[in-house]
Tab-separated table of C-alpha atoms and ligand atoms in Angstrom:
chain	number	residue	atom	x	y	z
D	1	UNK	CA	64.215	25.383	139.997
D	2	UNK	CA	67.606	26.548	140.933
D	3	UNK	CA	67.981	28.521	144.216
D	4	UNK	CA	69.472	31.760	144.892
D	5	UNK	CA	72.476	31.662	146.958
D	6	UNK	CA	71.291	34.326	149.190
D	7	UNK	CA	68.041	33.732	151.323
D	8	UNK	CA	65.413	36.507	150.811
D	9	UNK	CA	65.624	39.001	154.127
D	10	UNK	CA	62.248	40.986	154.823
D	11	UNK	CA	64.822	44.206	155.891
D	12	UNK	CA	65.580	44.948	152.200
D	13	UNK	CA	64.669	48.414	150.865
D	14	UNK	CA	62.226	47.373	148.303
D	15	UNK	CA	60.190	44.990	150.542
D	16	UNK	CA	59.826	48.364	152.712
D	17	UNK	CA	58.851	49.876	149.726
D	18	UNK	CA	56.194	47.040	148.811
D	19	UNK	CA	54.875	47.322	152.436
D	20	UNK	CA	54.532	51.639	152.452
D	21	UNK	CA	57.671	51.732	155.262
D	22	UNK	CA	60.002	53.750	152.491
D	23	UNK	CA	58.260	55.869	149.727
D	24	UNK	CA	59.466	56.365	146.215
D	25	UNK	CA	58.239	57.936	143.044
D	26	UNK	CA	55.812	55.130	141.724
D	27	UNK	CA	55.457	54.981	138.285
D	28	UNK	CA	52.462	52.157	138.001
D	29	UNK	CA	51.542	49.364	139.955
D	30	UNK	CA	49.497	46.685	139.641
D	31	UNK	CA	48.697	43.173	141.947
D	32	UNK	CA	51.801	41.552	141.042
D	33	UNK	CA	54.245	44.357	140.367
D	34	UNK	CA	55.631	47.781	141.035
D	35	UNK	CA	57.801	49.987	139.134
D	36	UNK	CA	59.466	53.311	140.308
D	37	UNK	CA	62.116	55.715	139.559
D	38	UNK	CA	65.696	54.667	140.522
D	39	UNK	CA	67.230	56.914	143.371
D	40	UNK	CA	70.746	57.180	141.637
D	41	UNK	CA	70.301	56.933	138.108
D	42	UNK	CA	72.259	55.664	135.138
D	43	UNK	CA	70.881	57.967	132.726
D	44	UNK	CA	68.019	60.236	132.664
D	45	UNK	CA	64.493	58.059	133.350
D	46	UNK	CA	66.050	54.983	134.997
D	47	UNK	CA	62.963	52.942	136.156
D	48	UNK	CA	63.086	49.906	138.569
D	49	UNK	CA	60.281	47.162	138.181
D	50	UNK	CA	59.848	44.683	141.096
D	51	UNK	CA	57.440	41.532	141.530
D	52	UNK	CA	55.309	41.226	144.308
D	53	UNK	CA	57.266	37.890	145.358
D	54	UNK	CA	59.741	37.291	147.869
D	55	UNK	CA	62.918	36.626	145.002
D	56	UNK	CA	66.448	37.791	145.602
D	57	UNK	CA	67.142	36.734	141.823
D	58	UNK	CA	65.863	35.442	138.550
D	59	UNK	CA	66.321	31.260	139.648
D	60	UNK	CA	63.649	32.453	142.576
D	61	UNK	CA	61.103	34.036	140.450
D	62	UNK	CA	57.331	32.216	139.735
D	63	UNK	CA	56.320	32.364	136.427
D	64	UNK	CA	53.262	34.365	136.966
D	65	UNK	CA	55.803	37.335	138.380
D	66	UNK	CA	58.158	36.781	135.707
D	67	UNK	CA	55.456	37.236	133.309
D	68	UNK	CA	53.846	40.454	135.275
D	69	UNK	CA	57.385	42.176	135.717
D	70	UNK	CA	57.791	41.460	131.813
D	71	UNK	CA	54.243	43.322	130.919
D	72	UNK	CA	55.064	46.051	133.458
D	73	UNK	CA	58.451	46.513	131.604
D	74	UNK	CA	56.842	46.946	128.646
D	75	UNK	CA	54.607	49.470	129.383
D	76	UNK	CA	57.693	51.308	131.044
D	77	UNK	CA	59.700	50.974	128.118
D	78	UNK	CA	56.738	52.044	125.656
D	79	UNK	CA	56.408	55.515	127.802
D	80	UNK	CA	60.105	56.102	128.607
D	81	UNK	CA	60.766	56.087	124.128
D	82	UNK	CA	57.928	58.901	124.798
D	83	UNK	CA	58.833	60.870	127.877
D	84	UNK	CA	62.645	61.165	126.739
D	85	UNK	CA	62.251	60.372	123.356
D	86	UNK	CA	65.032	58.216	123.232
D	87	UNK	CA	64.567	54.724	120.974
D	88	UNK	CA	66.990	52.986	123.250
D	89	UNK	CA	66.369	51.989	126.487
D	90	UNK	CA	68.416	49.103	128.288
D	91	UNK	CA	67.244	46.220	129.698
D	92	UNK	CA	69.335	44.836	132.964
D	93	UNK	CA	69.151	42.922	135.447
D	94	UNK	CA	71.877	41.634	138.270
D	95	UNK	CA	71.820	37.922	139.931
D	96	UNK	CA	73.868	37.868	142.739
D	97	UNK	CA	76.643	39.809	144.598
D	98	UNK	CA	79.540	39.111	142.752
D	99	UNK	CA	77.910	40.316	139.268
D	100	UNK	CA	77.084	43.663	141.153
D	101	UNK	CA	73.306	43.222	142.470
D	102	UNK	CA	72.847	45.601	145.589
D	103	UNK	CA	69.303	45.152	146.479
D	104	UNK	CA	68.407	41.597	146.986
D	105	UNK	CA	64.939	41.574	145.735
D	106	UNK	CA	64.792	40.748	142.154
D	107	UNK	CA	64.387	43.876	139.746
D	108	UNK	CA	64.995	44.797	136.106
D	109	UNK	CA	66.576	48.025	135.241
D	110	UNK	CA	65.142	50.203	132.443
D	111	UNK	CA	67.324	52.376	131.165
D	112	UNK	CA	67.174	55.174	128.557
D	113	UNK	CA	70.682	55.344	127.178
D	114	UNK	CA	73.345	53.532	125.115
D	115	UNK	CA	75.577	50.966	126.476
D	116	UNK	CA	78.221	53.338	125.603
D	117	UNK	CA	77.339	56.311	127.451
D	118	UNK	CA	75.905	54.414	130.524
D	119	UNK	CA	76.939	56.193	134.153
D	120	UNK	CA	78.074	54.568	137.040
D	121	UNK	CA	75.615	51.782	138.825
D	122	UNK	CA	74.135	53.093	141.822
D	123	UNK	CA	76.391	56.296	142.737
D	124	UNK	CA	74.913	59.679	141.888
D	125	UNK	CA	71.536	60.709	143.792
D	126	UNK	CA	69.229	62.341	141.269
D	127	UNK	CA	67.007	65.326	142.527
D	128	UNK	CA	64.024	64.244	144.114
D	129	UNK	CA	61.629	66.964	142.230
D	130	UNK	CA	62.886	65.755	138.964
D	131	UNK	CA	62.054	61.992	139.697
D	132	UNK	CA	58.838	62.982	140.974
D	133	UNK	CA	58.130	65.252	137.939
D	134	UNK	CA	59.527	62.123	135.942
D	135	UNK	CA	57.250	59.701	137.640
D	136	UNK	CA	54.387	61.608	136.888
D	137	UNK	CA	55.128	62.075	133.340
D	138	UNK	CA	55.307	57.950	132.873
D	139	UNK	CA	52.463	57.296	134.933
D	140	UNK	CA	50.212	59.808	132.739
D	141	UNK	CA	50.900	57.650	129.921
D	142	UNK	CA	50.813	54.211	131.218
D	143	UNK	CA	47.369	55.586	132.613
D	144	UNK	CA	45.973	57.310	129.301
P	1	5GP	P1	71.168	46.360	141.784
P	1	5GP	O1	72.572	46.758	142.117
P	1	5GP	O2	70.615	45.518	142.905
P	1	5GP	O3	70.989	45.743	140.432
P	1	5GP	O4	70.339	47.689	141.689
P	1	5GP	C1	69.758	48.324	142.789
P	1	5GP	C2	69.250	49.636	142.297
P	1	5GP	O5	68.422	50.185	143.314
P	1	5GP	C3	70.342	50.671	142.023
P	1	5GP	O6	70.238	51.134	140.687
P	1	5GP	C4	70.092	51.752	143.048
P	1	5GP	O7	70.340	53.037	142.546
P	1	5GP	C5	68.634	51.558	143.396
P	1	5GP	N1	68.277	51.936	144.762
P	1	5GP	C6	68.955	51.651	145.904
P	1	5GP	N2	68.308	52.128	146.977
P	1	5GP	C7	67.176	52.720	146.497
P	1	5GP	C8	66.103	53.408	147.131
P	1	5GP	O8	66.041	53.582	148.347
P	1	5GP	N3	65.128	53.892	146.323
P	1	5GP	C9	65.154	53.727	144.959
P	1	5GP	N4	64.134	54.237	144.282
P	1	5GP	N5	66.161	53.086	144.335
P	1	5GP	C10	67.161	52.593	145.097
């Protein structure tokens, strides 16, 4: 398998999240993944799902996580169309620094929006109420 040019560092904010050193508004999580609200949104209901691996990017990632964070990313993407009732919800994901990645562990992006009206990556803090209020909504379907 090709490597990642960047080694995996424990320090990074979602490892902290994965060990309970940083909270965030958990949306479901299972043995193999996590997914959460994104701090500064793109668009309304911006989700983050993360493996349970040590990955910086997609050439690190074991099949089993590949196939968990794909099953958690459906079930995201199944509530979001209800929670927001939007049909279209983006699917992204950034490998490495010069393609815009921030956060070296390996997460997709789901995103309720069109390409076209996408906001800026990683800028605007969203209220923290309204993720958790968000949160809860997904997770109450996932759940049902
Ligand atoms: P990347 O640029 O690596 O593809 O995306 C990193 C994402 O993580 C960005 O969308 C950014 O808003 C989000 N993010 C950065 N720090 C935090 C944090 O502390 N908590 C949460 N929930 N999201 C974060």
């Amino acid at each position: 398998m090709t490597q990642a040019t960047k080694t995996y560092e424990e320090g990074n904010i979602f490892a902290k999240m994965l060990k309970g050193e940083v909270p965030c508004h958990k949306v479901y999580e299972d043995d193999k993944t996590l997914a959460f609200m994104d701090i500064m949104p793109q668009a309304k209901g911006h989700v983050l799902v993360i493996p349970k691996q040590q990955a910086v990017e997609l050439s690190d990632l074991e099949p089993e996580y590949a196939s968990a964070v794909f099953m958690t990313a459906k079930k995201v993407l199944q509530a979001q169309r209800q929670v927001f009732e939007r049909d279209g919800i983006i699917q992204m994901q950034l490998n490495g620094s010069e393609a815009g990645q921030t956060v070296f562990h390996y997460h997709v992006h789901l995103i309720p929006s069109n390409i076209h009206e996408l906001g800026k990556h990683a800028v605007t803090m969203a209220d923290q109420d309204e993720l958790a209020e968000q949160a809860k909504q997904l997770a109450a379907i996932i759940n049902a």
